[in-house]
Short mmCIF file of C-alpha atoms in Angstrom, two decimals:
data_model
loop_
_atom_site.label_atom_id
_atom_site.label_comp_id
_atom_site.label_asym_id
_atom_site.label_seq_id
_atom_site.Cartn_x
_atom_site.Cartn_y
_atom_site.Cartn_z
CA UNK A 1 -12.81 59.69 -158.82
CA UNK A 2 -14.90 58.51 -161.71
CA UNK A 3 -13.79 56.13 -164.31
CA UNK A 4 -13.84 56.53 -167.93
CA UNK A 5 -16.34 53.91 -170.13
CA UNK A 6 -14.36 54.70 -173.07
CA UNK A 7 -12.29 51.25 -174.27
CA UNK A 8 -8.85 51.39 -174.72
CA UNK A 9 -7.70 52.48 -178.38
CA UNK A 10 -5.21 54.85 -180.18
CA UNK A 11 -5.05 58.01 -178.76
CA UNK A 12 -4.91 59.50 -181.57
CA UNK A 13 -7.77 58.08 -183.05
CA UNK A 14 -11.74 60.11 -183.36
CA UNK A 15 -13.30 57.16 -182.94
CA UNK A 16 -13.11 54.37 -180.03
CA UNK A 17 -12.96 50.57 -181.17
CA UNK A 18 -11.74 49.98 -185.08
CA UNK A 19 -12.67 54.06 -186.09
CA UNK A 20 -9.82 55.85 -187.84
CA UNK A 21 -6.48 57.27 -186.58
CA UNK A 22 -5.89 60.72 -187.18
CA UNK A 23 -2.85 59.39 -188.76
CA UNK A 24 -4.94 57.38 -191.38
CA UNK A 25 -7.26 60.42 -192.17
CA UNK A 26 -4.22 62.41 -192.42
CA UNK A 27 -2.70 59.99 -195.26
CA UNK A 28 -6.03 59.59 -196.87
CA UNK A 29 -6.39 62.93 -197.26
CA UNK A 30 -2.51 63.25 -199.24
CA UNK A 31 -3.72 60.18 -200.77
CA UNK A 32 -6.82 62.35 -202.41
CA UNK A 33 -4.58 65.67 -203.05
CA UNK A 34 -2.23 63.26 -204.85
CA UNK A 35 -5.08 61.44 -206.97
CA UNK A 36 -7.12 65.11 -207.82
CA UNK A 37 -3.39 65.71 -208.75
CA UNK A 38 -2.25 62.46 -211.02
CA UNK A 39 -6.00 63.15 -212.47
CA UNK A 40 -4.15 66.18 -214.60
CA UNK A 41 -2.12 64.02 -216.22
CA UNK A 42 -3.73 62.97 -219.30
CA UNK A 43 -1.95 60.79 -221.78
CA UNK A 44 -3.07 59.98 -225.42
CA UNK A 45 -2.25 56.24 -225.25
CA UNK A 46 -4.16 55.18 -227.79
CA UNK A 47 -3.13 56.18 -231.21
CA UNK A 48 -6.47 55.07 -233.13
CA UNK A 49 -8.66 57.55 -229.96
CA UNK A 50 -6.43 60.22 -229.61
CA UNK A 51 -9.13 61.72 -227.44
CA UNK A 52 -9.30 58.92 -225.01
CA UNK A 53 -6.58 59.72 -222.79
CA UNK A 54 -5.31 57.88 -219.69
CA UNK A 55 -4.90 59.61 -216.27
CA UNK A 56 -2.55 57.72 -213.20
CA UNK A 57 -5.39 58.65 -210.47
CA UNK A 58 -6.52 55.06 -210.24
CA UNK A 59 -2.89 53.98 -209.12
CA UNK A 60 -3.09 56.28 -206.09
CA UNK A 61 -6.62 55.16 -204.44
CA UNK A 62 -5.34 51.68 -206.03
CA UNK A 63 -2.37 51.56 -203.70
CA UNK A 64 -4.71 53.62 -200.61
CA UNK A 65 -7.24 50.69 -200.98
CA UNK A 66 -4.54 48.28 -200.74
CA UNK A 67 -3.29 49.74 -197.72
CA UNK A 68 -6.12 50.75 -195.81
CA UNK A 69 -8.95 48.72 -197.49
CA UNK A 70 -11.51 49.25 -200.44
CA UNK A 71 -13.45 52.01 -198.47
CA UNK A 72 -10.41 53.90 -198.40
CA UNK A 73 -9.93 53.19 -202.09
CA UNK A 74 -12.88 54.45 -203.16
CA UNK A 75 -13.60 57.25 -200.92
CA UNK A 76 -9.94 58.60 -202.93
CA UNK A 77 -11.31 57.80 -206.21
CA UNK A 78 -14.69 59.82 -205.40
CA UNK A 79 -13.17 62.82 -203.34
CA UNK A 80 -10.37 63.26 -205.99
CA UNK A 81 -12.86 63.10 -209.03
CA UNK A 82 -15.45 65.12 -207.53
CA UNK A 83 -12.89 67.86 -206.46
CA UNK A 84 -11.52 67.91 -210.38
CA UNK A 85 -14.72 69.36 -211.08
CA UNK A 86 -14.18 72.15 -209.62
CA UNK A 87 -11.05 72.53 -212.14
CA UNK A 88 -12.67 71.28 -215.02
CA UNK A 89 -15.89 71.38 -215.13
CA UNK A 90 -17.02 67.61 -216.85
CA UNK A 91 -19.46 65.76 -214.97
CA UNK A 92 -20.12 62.93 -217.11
CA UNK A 93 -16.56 62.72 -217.66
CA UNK A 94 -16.16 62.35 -213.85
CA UNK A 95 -19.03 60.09 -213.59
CA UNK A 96 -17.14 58.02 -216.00
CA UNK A 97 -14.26 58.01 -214.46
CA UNK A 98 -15.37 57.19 -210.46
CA UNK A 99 -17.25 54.34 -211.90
CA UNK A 100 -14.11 53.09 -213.56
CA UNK A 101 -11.73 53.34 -210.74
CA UNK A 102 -14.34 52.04 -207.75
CA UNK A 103 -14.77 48.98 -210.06
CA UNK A 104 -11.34 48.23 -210.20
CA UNK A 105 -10.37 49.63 -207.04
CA UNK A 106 -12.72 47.85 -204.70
CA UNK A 107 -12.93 44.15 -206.22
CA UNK A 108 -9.18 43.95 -206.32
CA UNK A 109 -8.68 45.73 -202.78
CA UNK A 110 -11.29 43.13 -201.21
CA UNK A 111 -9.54 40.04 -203.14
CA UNK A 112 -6.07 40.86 -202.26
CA UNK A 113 -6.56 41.71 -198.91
CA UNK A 114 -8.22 38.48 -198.74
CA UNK A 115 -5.96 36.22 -199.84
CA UNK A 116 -3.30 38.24 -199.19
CA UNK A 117 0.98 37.83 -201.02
CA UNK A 118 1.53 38.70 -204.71
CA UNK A 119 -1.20 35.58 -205.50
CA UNK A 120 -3.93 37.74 -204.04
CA UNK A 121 -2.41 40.76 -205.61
CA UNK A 122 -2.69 39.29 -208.89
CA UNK A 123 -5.76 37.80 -208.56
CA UNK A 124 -7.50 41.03 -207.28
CA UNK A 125 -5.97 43.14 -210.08
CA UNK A 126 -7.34 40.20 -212.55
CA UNK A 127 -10.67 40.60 -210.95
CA UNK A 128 -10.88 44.03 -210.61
CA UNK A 129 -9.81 44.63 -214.22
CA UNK A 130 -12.37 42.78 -215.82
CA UNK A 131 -15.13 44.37 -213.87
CA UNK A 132 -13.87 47.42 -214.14
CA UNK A 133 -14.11 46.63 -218.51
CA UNK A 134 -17.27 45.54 -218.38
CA UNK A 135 -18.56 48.80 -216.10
CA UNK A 136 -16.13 51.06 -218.97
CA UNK A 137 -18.47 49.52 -222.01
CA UNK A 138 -22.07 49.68 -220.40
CA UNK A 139 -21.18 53.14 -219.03
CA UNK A 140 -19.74 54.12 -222.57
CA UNK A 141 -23.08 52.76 -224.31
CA UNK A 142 -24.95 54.81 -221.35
CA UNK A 143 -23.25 57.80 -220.83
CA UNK A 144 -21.60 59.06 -224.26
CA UNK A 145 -24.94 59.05 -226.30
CA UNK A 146 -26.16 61.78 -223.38
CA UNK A 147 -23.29 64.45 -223.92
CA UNK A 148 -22.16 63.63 -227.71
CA UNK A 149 -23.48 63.62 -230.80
CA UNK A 150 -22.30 59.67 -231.39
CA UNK A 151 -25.64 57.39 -231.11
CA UNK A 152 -25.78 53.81 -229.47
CA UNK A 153 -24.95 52.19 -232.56
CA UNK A 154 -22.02 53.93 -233.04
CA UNK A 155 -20.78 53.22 -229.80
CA UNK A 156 -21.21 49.83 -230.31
CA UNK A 157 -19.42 50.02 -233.32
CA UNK A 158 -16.55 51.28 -231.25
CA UNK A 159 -16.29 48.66 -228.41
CA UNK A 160 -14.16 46.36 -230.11
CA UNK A 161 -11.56 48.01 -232.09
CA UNK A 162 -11.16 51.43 -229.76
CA UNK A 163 -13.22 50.84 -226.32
CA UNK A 164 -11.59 47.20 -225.37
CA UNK A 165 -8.29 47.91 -226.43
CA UNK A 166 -7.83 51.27 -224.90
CA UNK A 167 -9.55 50.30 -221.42
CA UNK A 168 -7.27 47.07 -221.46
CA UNK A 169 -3.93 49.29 -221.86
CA UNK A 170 -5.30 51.66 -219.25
CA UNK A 171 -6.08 48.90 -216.60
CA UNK A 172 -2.86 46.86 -217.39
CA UNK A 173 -0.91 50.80 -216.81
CA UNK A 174 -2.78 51.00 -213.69
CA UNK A 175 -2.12 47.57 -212.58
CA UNK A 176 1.51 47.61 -213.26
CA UNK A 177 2.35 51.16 -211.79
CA UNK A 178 0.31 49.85 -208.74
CA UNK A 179 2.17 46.24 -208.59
CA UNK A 180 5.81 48.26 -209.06
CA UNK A 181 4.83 51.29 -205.83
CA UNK A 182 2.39 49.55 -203.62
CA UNK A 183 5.21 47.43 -201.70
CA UNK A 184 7.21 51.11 -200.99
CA UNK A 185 4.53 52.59 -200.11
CA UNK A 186 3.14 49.92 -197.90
CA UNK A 187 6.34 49.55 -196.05
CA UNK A 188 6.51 53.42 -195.69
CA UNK A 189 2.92 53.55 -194.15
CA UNK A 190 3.91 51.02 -191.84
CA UNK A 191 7.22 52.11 -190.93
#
């Protein structure tokens, strides 16, 4: 009789060793229906940009990242956005908005999961937030000059009374949604 060489692991799982359970691709994947989704939902927030409009997305691959790592964060945010071309065809827009959410999505996935509790929480939604500014003003002085008519200058002229402001209020909506479902949601996953 031969023996297998395979090592023990889930047997569910495609992979041997630390590879993914079909149960985790299967929740990852509602996890990216759910994002492509919550990216449909667009929200003037901003009364002085009316055109800037904030989208939930981030909260989903926010609270996948927290549960199954940043990989798992960002391969939502990209799958999601990428999909939402198909539906709206925008790909600067969606350039925009992957860089965004994988720059607040992975620092704060990697810090909380490191120190772990609400500190680590916090401190990995701090984190994550201000990178995720920064990347939302160098790719706004980058990106909108190649589809608009609006010239550097003028988008420097924006970054303090309509970029910062309306980037903080998204990232403090994203952090908050995410800090009021992620504990559910975790315990659901696990349960």
């Amino acid at each position: 009789m031969a023996t297998s060489t395979h090592s023990t692991h889930d047997a569910h799982s495609t992979t041997a060793g630390s590879g993914w359970s079909t149960r985790r691709i299967a929740v990852t994947a509602l996890f990216c229906a759910l994002s492509l989704i919550t990216s449909f939902i667009e929200i003037p927030i901003f009364p002085p940009a009316p055109w800037l409009e904030y989208d939930p997305s981030c909260v989903v691959a926010l609270v996948a990242g927290l549960a199954f790592g940043p990989a798992t964060g960002a391969i939502v945010v990209v799958l999601s956005w990428l999909v939402h071309l198909v539906f709206q065809f925008s790909p600067w827009g969606v350039l925009m908005a992957i860089a965004a959410n994988v720059s607040l999505v992975v620092p704060c996935s990697l810090i909380a999961r490191k120190l772990g509790g609400k500190r680590g929480l916090a401190a990995g939604m701090a984190v994550g937030a201000a990178i995720s500014l920064a990347v939302c003003i160098v790719m706004n002085l980058i990106v909108t000059p190649l589809y608009t008519a609006v010239t550097v200058d003028a988008v420097v002229a924006m970054i303090l009374p309509i970029l910062v402001p309306f980037n903080v209020l998204k990232l403090a909506l994203n952090c908050v949604l995410t800090a009021l479902v992620q504990g559910p949601v975790s315990k659901a996953l696990a349960g």
